[in-house]
Coordinates of C-alpha atoms and ligand atoms in Angstrom, one line a residue:
X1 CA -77.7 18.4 41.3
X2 CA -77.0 15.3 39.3
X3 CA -76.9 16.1 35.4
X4 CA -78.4 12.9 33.4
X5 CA -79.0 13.8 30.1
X6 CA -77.4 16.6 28.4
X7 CA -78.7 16.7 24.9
X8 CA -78.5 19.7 22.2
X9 CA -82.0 20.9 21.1
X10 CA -81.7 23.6 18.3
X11 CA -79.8 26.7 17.3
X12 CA -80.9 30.1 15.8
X13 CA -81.0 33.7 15.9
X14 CA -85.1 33.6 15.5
X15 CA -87.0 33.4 18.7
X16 CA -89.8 32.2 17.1
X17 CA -87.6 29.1 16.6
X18 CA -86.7 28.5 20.3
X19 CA -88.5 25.5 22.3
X20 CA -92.3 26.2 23.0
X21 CA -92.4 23.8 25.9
X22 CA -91.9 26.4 28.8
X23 CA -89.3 24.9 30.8
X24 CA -87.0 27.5 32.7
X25 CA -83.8 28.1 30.9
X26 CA -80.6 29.7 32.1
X27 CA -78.5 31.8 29.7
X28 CA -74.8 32.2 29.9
X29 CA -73.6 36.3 28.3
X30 CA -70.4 37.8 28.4
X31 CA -67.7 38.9 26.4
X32 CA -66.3 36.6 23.8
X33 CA -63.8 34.2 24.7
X34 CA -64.7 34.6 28.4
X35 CA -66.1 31.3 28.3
X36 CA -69.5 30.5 28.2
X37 CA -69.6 27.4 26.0
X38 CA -66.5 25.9 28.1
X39 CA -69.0 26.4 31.3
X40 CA -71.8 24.7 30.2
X41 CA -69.1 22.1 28.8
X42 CA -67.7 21.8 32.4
X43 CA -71.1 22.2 34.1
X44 CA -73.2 18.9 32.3
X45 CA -69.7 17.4 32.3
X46 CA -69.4 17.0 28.4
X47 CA -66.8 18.3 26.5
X48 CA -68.2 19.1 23.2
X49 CA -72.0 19.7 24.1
X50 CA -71.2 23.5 23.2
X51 CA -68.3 24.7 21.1
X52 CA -65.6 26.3 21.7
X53 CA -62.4 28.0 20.4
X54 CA -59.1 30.0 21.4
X55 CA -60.4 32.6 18.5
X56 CA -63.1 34.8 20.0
X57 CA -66.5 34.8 17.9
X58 CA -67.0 31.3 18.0
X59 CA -70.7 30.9 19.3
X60 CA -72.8 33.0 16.7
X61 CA -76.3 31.9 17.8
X62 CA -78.7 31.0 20.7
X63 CA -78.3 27.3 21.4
X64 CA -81.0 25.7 23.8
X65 CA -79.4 22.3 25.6
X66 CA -82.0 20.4 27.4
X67 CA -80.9 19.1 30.6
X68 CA -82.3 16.4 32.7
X69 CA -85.0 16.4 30.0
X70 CA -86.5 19.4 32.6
X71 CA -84.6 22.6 32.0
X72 CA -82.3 24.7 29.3
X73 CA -79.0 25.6 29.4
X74 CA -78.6 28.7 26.7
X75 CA -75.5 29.0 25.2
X76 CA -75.0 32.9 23.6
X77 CA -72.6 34.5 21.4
X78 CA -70.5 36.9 23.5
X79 CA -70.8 41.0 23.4
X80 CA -67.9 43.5 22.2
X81 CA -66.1 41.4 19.3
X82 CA -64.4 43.7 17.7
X83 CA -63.8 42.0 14.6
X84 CA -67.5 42.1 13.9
X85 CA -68.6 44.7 11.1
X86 CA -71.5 46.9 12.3
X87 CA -74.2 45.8 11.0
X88 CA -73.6 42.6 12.2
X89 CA -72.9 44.0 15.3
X90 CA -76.3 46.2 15.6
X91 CA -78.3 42.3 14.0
X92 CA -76.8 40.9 16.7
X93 CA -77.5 43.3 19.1
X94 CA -81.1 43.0 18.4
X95 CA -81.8 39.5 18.4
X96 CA -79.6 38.9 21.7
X97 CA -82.0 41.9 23.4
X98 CA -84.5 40.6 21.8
X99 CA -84.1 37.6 23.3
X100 CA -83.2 38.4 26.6
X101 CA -86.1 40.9 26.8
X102 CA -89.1 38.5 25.6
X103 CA -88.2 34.9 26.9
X104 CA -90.4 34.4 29.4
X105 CA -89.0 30.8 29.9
X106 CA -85.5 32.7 31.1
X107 CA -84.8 32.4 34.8
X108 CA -81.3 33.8 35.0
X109 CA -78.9 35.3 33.2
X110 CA -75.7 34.3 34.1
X111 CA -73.1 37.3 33.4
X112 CA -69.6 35.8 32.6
X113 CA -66.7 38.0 33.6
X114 CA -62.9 37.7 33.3
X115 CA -61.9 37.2 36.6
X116 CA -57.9 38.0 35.7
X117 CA -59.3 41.4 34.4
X118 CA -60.3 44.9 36.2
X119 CA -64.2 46.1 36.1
X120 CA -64.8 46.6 32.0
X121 CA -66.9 49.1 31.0
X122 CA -68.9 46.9 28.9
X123 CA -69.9 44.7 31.2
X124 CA -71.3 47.1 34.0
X125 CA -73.3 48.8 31.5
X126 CA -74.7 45.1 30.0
X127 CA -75.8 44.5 33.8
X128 CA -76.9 48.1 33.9
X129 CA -79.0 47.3 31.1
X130 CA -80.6 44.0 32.6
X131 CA -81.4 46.1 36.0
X132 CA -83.0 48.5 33.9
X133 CA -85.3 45.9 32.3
X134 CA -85.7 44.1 35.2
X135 CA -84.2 41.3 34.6
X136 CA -82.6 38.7 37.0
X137 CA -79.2 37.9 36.4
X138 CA -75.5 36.8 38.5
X139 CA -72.2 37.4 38.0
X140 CA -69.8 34.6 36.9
X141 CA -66.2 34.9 37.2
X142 CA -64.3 32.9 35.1
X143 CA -60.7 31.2 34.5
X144 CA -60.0 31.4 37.9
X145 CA -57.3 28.9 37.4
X146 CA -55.5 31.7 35.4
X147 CA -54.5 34.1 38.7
X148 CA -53.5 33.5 42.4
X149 CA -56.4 33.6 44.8
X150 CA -54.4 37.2 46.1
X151 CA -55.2 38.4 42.5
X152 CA -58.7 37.1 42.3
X153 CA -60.1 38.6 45.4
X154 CA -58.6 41.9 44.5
X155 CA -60.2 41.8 41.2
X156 CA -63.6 40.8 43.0
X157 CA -63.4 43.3 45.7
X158 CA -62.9 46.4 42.7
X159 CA -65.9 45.0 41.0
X160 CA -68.2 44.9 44.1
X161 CA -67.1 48.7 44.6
X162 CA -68.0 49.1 41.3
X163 CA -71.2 47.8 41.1
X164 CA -72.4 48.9 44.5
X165 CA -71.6 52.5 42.7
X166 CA -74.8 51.5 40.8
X167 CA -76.6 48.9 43.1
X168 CA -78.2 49.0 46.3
X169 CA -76.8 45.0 46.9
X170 CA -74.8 42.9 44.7
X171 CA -76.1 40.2 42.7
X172 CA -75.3 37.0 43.7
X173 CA -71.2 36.3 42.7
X174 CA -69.7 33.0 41.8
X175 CA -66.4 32.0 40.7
X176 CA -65.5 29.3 38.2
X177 CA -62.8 27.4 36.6
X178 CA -64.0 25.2 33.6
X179 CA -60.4 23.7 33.8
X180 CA -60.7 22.7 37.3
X181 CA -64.0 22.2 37.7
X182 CA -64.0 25.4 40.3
X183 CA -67.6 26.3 41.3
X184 CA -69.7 23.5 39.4
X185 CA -71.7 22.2 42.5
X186 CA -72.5 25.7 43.7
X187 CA -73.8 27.1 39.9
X188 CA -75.4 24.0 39.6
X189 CA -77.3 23.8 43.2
X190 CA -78.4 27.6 42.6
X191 CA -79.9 26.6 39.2
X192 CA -81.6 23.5 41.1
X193 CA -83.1 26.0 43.9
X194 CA -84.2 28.0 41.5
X195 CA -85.8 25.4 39.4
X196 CA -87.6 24.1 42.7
X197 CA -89.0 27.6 43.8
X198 CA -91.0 28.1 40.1
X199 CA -92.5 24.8 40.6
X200 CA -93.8 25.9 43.8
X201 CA -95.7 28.8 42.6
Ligands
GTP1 P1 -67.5 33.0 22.1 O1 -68.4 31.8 21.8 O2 -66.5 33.2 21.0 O3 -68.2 34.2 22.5 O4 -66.5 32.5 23.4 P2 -66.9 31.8 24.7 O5 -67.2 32.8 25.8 O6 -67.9 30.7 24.5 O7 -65.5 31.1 25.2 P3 -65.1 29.6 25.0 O8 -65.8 28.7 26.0 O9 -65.1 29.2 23.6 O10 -63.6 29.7 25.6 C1 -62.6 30.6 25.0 C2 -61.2 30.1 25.4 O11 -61.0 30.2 26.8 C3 -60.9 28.7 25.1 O12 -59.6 28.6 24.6 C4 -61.1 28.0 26.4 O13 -60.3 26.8 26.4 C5 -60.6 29.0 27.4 N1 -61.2 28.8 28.7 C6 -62.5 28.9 29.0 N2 -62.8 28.7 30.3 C7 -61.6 28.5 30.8 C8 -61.1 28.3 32.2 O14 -61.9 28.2 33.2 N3 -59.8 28.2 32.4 C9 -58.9 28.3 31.4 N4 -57.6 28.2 31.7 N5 -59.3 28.5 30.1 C10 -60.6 28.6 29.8
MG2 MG1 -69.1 30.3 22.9

């Protein structure tokens, strides 16, 4: 897929607030820092559409980016910031559910993991929690750049075990470098296929 027009639409923590024109969005979750602004960066091919830092807690809202003037990429603020005080923790934790639990516009949820790091507790329960509410989501590795391909597919086989502990078949699995540009086409022609099927029906 070709990406245009990459163009940011709004930000908030209301979903009232979010775009009311029904076009299928995709939203990128994970831990902080794991990098889901850098993706959608790498993916449209822009460097500052969504922003990012070294200091986890940098994306605090949900932020629709209309793509191709036919889709969303949703950029959230990641899970498990320690720093956070817990209210704003438990606030956060309810509009992010919130979110993710209402939007009928969300196709996919893509779940970013660290691919340099063993299965994490909070992310197996996070895609525990989408199976039990039904909704569809993938598993992104990220920073791929960051280990030797030896490391990475060790790190990928534990999590399959892992998750096949809990799941009859695995979600679909991609891995990504937003450094090298690792995995764009193949995120990108998923989204596409995806796109084309609920135009179908
Ligand atoms: P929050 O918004 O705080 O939840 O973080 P985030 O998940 O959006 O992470 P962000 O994209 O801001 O990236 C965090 C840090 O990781 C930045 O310093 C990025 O440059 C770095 N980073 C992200 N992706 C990659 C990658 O693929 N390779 C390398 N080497 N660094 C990356
Ligand atoms: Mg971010």
């Amino acid at each position: 897929m070709i990406i245009k027009e990459a163009e940011f639409v709004i930000s908030n923590t209301e979903i009232s607030k979010c775009p009311t024109d029904g076009k299928a969005e995709y939203a990128f979750i994970g831990r902080s820092n794991v990098g889901k602004s850098s993706l959608i960066n790498m993916l449209t091919d822009r460097k500052k559409l969504a922003k990012t830092s070294g200091r986890p807690g940098k994306t605090q809202l949900i932020n629709h980016f209309l793509i191709n003037k036919e889709w969303y990429l949703v950029d959230l603020p990641g899970y498990g910031y320690a720093k956070v005080s817990k209210t704003s923790r438990a606030m956060f934790e309810k509009f992010i559910s919130e979110y993710l639990t209402t939007r009928k516009e969300l196709a996919n949820i893509f779940v970013l993991l660290d691919s340099r790091l063993e299965p994490q507790k909070i992310d197996l329960e996070f895609m525990s929690w989408c199976g039990e509410k039904g909704l569809p989501f993938s598993m992104v590795f990220t920073k791929i750049d960051k280990l030797s391909s030896t490391a990475l597919q060790k790190n990928l086989a534990k999590y399959k075990k892992e998750m096949l502990k809990q799941w009859e078949e695995l979600p679909p699995v991609f891995t990504t470098s937003s450094d090298s540009k690792f995995g764009r086409e193949r995120l990108l022609n998923y989204i596409e296929q995806i796109n084309l099927n609920m135009n179908k029906t």
